[in-house]
GROMACS .gro file of C-alpha atoms in nm:
model
  264
    1UNK     CA    1   0.127  -1.279   1.344
    2UNK     CA    2   0.187  -1.179   0.971
    3UNK     CA    3  -0.113  -1.002   0.793
    4UNK     CA    4  -0.259  -1.263   0.569
    5UNK     CA    5  -0.484  -1.065   0.362
    6UNK     CA    6  -0.534  -0.727   0.237
    7UNK     CA    7  -0.883  -0.610   0.135
    8UNK     CA    8  -0.851  -0.279  -0.109
    9UNK     CA    9  -1.139  -0.060  -0.152
   10UNK     CA   10  -1.097   0.234  -0.384
   11UNK     CA   11  -1.356   0.514  -0.321
   12UNK     CA   12  -1.446   0.764  -0.547
   13UNK     CA   13  -1.802   0.928  -0.453
   14UNK     CA   14  -1.909   0.636  -0.297
   15UNK     CA   15  -1.974   0.747   0.042
   16UNK     CA   16  -2.326   0.613   0.064
   17UNK     CA   17  -2.209   0.294  -0.041
   18UNK     CA   18  -1.886   0.215   0.113
   19UNK     CA   19  -1.992   0.219   0.488
   20UNK     CA   20  -2.206  -0.076   0.446
   21UNK     CA   21  -1.941  -0.231   0.241
   22UNK     CA   22  -1.720  -0.198   0.525
   23UNK     CA   23  -1.964  -0.336   0.769
   24UNK     CA   24  -2.034  -0.658   0.564
   25UNK     CA   25  -1.658  -0.721   0.589
   26UNK     CA   26  -1.671  -0.659   0.952
   27UNK     CA   27  -1.973  -0.897   0.995
   28UNK     CA   28  -1.828  -1.178   0.772
   29UNK     CA   29  -1.455  -1.129   0.838
   30UNK     CA   30  -1.173  -1.381   0.688
   31UNK     CA   31  -1.057  -1.625   0.967
   32UNK     CA   32  -0.706  -1.471   0.935
   33UNK     CA   33  -0.509  -1.148   1.037
   34UNK     CA   34  -0.615  -0.897   0.778
   35UNK     CA   35  -0.622  -0.536   0.696
   36UNK     CA   36  -0.863  -0.288   0.485
   37UNK     CA   37  -0.716  -0.027   0.279
   38UNK     CA   38  -0.944   0.221   0.172
   39UNK     CA   39  -0.801   0.410  -0.087
   40UNK     CA   40  -0.958   0.777  -0.126
   41UNK     CA   41  -0.883   0.818  -0.489
   42UNK     CA   42  -0.916   1.231  -0.454
   43UNK     CA   43  -1.294   1.208  -0.407
   44UNK     CA   44  -1.494   1.528  -0.368
   45UNK     CA   45  -1.652   1.362  -0.067
   46UNK     CA   46  -1.447   1.166   0.187
   47UNK     CA   47  -1.490   0.846   0.310
   48UNK     CA   48  -1.732   0.783   0.604
   49UNK     CA   49  -1.506   0.856   0.918
   50UNK     CA   50  -1.743   0.750   1.169
   51UNK     CA   51  -1.765   0.370   1.013
   52UNK     CA   52  -1.386   0.347   0.958
   53UNK     CA   53  -1.298   0.438   1.316
   54UNK     CA   54  -1.534   0.139   1.437
   55UNK     CA   55  -1.332  -0.114   1.209
   56UNK     CA   56  -0.973  -0.166   1.391
   57UNK     CA   57  -0.850  -0.310   1.074
   58UNK     CA   58  -0.937  -0.043   0.829
   59UNK     CA   59  -0.695   0.265   0.737
   60UNK     CA   60  -0.743   0.509   0.462
   61UNK     CA   61  -0.457   0.615   0.227
   62UNK     CA   62  -0.513   0.958   0.009
   63UNK     CA   63  -0.394   0.990  -0.350
   64UNK     CA   64  -0.418   1.345  -0.464
   65UNK     CA   65  -0.526   1.284  -0.823
   66UNK     CA   66  -0.786   1.073  -0.942
   67UNK     CA   67  -0.634   0.847  -1.215
   68UNK     CA   68  -0.889   0.577  -1.236
   69UNK     CA   69  -0.992   0.248  -1.058
   70UNK     CA   70  -0.676   0.043  -1.182
   71UNK     CA   71  -0.424   0.323  -1.045
   72UNK     CA   72  -0.646   0.335  -0.742
   73UNK     CA   73  -0.605  -0.016  -0.667
   74UNK     CA   74  -0.222  -0.007  -0.729
   75UNK     CA   75  -0.185   0.256  -0.485
   76UNK     CA   76  -0.349   0.029  -0.200
   77UNK     CA   77  -0.137  -0.263  -0.296
   78UNK     CA   78   0.187  -0.052  -0.266
   79UNK     CA   79   0.077  -0.001   0.096
   80UNK     CA   80  -0.046  -0.353   0.135
   81UNK     CA   81   0.138  -0.615   0.372
   82UNK     CA   82  -0.113  -0.920   0.309
   83UNK     CA   83   0.013  -1.239   0.123
   84UNK     CA   84  -0.310  -1.226  -0.063
   85UNK     CA   85  -0.500  -0.944  -0.226
   86UNK     CA   86  -0.881  -0.896  -0.241
   87UNK     CA   87  -0.980  -0.596  -0.439
   88UNK     CA   88  -1.335  -0.510  -0.356
   89UNK     CA   89  -1.562  -0.250  -0.520
   90UNK     CA   90  -1.724   0.017  -0.249
   91UNK     CA   91  -2.087  -0.081  -0.404
   92UNK     CA   92  -2.054  -0.455  -0.281
   93UNK     CA   93  -2.202  -0.631   0.029
   94UNK     CA   94  -2.016  -0.944   0.151
   95UNK     CA   95  -2.261  -1.258   0.175
   96UNK     CA   96  -2.179  -1.522   0.462
   97UNK     CA   97  -1.845  -1.660   0.493
   98UNK     CA   98  -1.756  -1.573   0.112
   99UNK     CA   99  -1.417  -1.400   0.209
  100UNK     CA  100  -1.290  -1.701   0.367
  101UNK     CA  101  -1.412  -1.940   0.123
  102UNK     CA  102  -1.219  -1.785  -0.174
  103UNK     CA  103  -0.901  -1.753   0.042
  104UNK     CA  104  -0.907  -2.116   0.156
  105UNK     CA  105  -0.949  -2.219  -0.226
  106UNK     CA  106  -0.692  -1.966  -0.370
  107UNK     CA  107  -0.434  -2.119  -0.097
  108UNK     CA  108  -0.479  -2.482  -0.258
  109UNK     CA  109  -0.490  -2.389  -0.620
  110UNK     CA  110  -0.141  -2.247  -0.732
  111UNK     CA  111  -0.258  -2.263  -1.066
  112UNK     CA  112  -0.523  -1.971  -1.013
  113UNK     CA  113  -0.438  -1.625  -1.106
  114UNK     CA  114  -0.750  -1.396  -1.065
  115UNK     CA  115  -1.057  -1.552  -0.836
  116UNK     CA  116  -1.402  -1.387  -0.820
  117UNK     CA  117  -1.733  -1.501  -0.680
  118UNK     CA  118  -2.101  -1.510  -0.761
  119UNK     CA  119  -2.238  -1.142  -0.798
  120UNK     CA  120  -2.614  -1.095  -0.702
  121UNK     CA  121  -2.855  -0.799  -0.734
  122UNK     CA  122  -2.969  -0.644  -0.398
  123UNK     CA  123  -3.233  -0.904  -0.348
  124UNK     CA  124  -2.955  -1.190  -0.331
  125UNK     CA  125  -3.160  -1.390  -0.545
  126UNK     CA  126  -3.099  -1.248  -0.922
  127UNK     CA  127  -2.763  -1.355  -1.010
  128UNK     CA  128  -2.587  -1.095  -1.246
  129UNK     CA  129  -2.444  -1.187  -1.572
  130UNK     CA  130  -2.130  -0.983  -1.708
  131UNK     CA  131  -1.901  -1.061  -1.407
  132UNK     CA  132  -1.693  -1.346  -1.596
  133UNK     CA  133  -1.658  -1.424  -1.956
  134UNK     CA  134  -1.439  -1.460  -2.240
  135UNK     CA  135  -1.186  -1.244  -2.391
  136UNK     CA  136  -1.338  -1.012  -2.643
  137UNK     CA  137  -1.271  -1.119  -2.996
  138UNK     CA  138  -1.409  -1.034  -3.346
  139UNK     CA  139  -1.627  -1.385  -3.379
  140UNK     CA  140  -1.893  -1.332  -3.103
  141UNK     CA  141  -1.906  -0.968  -3.230
  142UNK     CA  142  -1.983  -1.064  -3.576
  143UNK     CA  143  -2.193  -1.381  -3.508
  144UNK     CA  144  -2.369  -1.166  -3.186
  145UNK     CA  145  -2.289  -1.450  -2.940
  146UNK     CA  146  -2.189  -1.244  -2.653
  147UNK     CA  147  -1.888  -1.317  -2.423
  148UNK     CA  148  -2.068  -1.491  -2.170
  149UNK     CA  149  -1.985  -1.864  -2.079
  150UNK     CA  150  -2.229  -2.114  -1.947
  151UNK     CA  151  -2.261  -2.147  -1.562
  152UNK     CA  152  -2.232  -2.525  -1.438
  153UNK     CA  153  -2.339  -2.489  -1.064
  154UNK     CA  154  -2.229  -2.851  -1.010
  155UNK     CA  155  -1.879  -2.748  -1.017
  156UNK     CA  156  -1.661  -2.619  -0.746
  157UNK     CA  157  -1.543  -2.359  -0.969
  158UNK     CA  158  -1.604  -2.235  -1.325
  159UNK     CA  159  -1.285  -2.153  -1.499
  160UNK     CA  160  -1.288  -1.806  -1.696
  161UNK     CA  161  -1.067  -1.621  -1.929
  162UNK     CA  162  -1.161  -1.296  -1.751
  163UNK     CA  163  -1.332  -1.205  -1.399
  164UNK     CA  164  -1.447  -0.885  -1.285
  165UNK     CA  165  -1.225  -0.662  -1.063
  166UNK     CA  166  -1.508  -0.579  -0.854
  167UNK     CA  167  -1.444  -0.874  -0.617
  168UNK     CA  168  -1.120  -1.011  -0.717
  169UNK     CA  169  -0.877  -1.207  -0.525
  170UNK     CA  170  -0.525  -1.268  -0.627
  171UNK     CA  171  -0.189  -1.369  -0.487
  172UNK     CA  172   0.008  -1.062  -0.365
  173UNK     CA  173   0.352  -1.194  -0.563
  174UNK     CA  174   0.159  -1.265  -0.871
  175UNK     CA  175  -0.042  -0.942  -0.915
  176UNK     CA  176   0.315  -0.772  -0.866
  177UNK     CA  177   0.503  -1.021  -1.097
  178UNK     CA  178   0.230  -0.916  -1.400
  179UNK     CA  179   0.261  -0.561  -1.312
  180UNK     CA  180  -0.088  -0.512  -1.142
  181UNK     CA  181  -0.342  -0.308  -1.327
  182UNK     CA  182  -0.229  -0.114  -1.610
  183UNK     CA  183  -0.292   0.258  -1.532
  184UNK     CA  184  -0.352   0.355  -1.879
  185UNK     CA  185  -0.746   0.226  -1.860
  186UNK     CA  186  -0.895   0.505  -1.663
  187UNK     CA  187  -1.212   0.295  -1.602
  188UNK     CA  188  -1.325  -0.026  -1.759
  189UNK     CA  189  -1.133  -0.325  -1.918
  190UNK     CA  190  -0.874  -0.292  -1.668
  191UNK     CA  191  -0.973  -0.622  -1.549
  192UNK     CA  192  -1.006  -0.778  -1.900
  193UNK     CA  193  -0.655  -0.701  -1.931
  194UNK     CA  194  -0.520  -0.798  -1.591
  195UNK     CA  195  -0.711  -1.109  -1.685
  196UNK     CA  196  -0.563  -1.140  -2.012
  197UNK     CA  197  -0.190  -1.094  -1.899
  198UNK     CA  198  -0.280  -1.358  -1.647
  199UNK     CA  199  -0.360  -1.627  -1.914
  200UNK     CA  200  -0.072  -1.519  -2.092
  201UNK     CA  201   0.166  -1.591  -1.776
  202UNK     CA  202   0.030  -1.923  -1.743
  203UNK     CA  203  -0.240  -1.873  -1.482
  204UNK     CA  204  -0.630  -1.985  -1.519
  205UNK     CA  205  -0.893  -1.737  -1.411
  206UNK     CA  206  -1.208  -1.860  -1.206
  207UNK     CA  207  -1.505  -1.818  -1.026
  208UNK     CA  208  -1.611  -1.980  -0.688
  209UNK     CA  209  -1.957  -2.122  -0.711
  210UNK     CA  210  -1.967  -2.130  -0.307
  211UNK     CA  211  -1.885  -1.744  -0.263
  212UNK     CA  212  -2.115  -1.482  -0.298
  213UNK     CA  213  -2.122  -1.108  -0.315
  214UNK     CA  214  -2.423  -0.849  -0.381
  215UNK     CA  215  -2.277  -0.590  -0.630
  216UNK     CA  216  -2.507  -0.261  -0.635
  217UNK     CA  217  -2.375  -0.130  -0.950
  218UNK     CA  218  -2.111   0.136  -1.000
  219UNK     CA  219  -2.159   0.497  -0.895
  220UNK     CA  220  -1.857   0.672  -0.987
  221UNK     CA  221  -1.921   0.802  -1.295
  222UNK     CA  222  -2.162   1.090  -1.289
  223UNK     CA  223  -2.408   0.942  -1.610
  224UNK     CA  224  -2.495   0.670  -1.812
  225UNK     CA  225  -2.376   0.895  -2.089
  226UNK     CA  226  -2.027   0.944  -1.932
  227UNK     CA  227  -2.008   0.585  -1.851
  228UNK     CA  228  -2.007   0.452  -2.209
  229UNK     CA  229  -1.760   0.726  -2.313
  230UNK     CA  230  -1.534   0.570  -2.050
  231UNK     CA  231  -1.624   0.225  -2.174
  232UNK     CA  232  -1.575   0.266  -2.530
  233UNK     CA  233  -1.246   0.470  -2.473
  234UNK     CA  234  -1.120   0.182  -2.284
  235UNK     CA  235  -1.239  -0.085  -2.501
  236UNK     CA  236  -1.036   0.091  -2.786
  237UNK     CA  237  -0.739   0.074  -2.584
  238UNK     CA  238  -0.810  -0.300  -2.501
  239UNK     CA  239  -0.859  -0.418  -2.848
  240UNK     CA  240  -0.557  -0.232  -2.986
  241UNK     CA  241  -0.315  -0.369  -2.714
  242UNK     CA  242  -0.448  -0.742  -2.733
  243UNK     CA  243  -0.592  -0.780  -3.095
  244UNK     CA  244  -0.411  -0.523  -3.311
  245UNK     CA  245  -0.515  -0.255  -3.546
  246UNK     CA  246  -0.712  -0.433  -3.821
  247UNK     CA  247  -0.941  -0.633  -3.564
  248UNK     CA  248  -0.971  -0.304  -3.382
  249UNK     CA  249  -1.090  -0.102  -3.688
  250UNK     CA  250  -1.352  -0.355  -3.771
  251UNK     CA  251  -1.449  -0.367  -3.413
  252UNK     CA  252  -1.501   0.001  -3.413
  253UNK     CA  253  -1.687   0.004  -3.749
  254UNK     CA  254  -1.927  -0.283  -3.595
  255UNK     CA  255  -1.980  -0.066  -3.279
  256UNK     CA  256  -2.036   0.265  -3.452
  257UNK     CA  257  -2.423   0.239  -3.449
  258UNK     CA  258  -2.459   0.130  -3.095
  259UNK     CA  259  -2.213   0.420  -2.991
  260UNK     CA  260  -2.380   0.673  -3.184
  261UNK     CA  261  -2.721   0.596  -3.006
  262UNK     CA  262  -2.573   0.545  -2.689
  263UNK     CA  263  -2.360   0.868  -2.631
  264UNK     CA  264  -2.598   1.116  -2.784
   0.00000   0.00000   0.00000
C-alpha cells in the first residue's frame, strides 16, 4: 500500500518539544499509511532518539547547514513519498482526530491549496490569533486595522488569503508545482509567500474549523530580539517581492518607530 501522507517536522533546538509532538501524532494517527520525516536542520542538539525509536513511521534525515525553516521543509519534501504533505512545527500537539479531518477535507476539495486548522494555547481553550489572515498591504498598516479576518465558527471552513506554516497540509504535486517554500526567507513570511503564490496560481487557502492543534510557541530563535530581526528582514523581502519598491519604502517608514523600540 502506497504512503498517502507525509508529515514533515523540522527540528532545530526543539528537543524539549518535538518528543511530545511526535507522541501526539502517534496517539492520534491518520487513518491511512503515513510517514513522519524529522529534518535535523543542523541542530546543536539531536532529536530525541528514544521517542523516534518507538514510532515505526518516523525517520530522521540530516542536513549539514541550517538554511532556515523553509529550506528544512523543502529538504523533507524531497524525501517524502506521500500524495499529501503535512508540514508541522515541532512545538505543536495534535488534538483528537484533527490530521484525519484535514486529510479527508483536502481530498474532496481540489480548489484548496494550503489548509490549516484552529490553533490553541496549551490550555486548549484560548484560541490564538495570527495563524491565518489577509496578505499584508499598505491599507491596514496606514489605518491600523491589522491583518486578521473574522472567524465564523458556523462554517465548515474559513477562506483565508494566508495560513500559517506551523500546521499546513497541501497536496504534494501542488507544493512542487509552485516550487515549495522560497528558501530566501530564513524565518518568517515563508508561509505568507507560499500562500500568495498559491492564490496567484488559482487556489484558495483555508482553515478547517473542526480540526485543532496546540501551538506552544517558537523555540528556534535564541531571543525575542533575534526573532524580531528575523521577522523584519523577512518582511522586507516579502514586501519587495510582492508589493514593490515604493510600498515597501512606505511600510518601512511606518514601521520604523516600532522596530527601533523592539530591537534595542
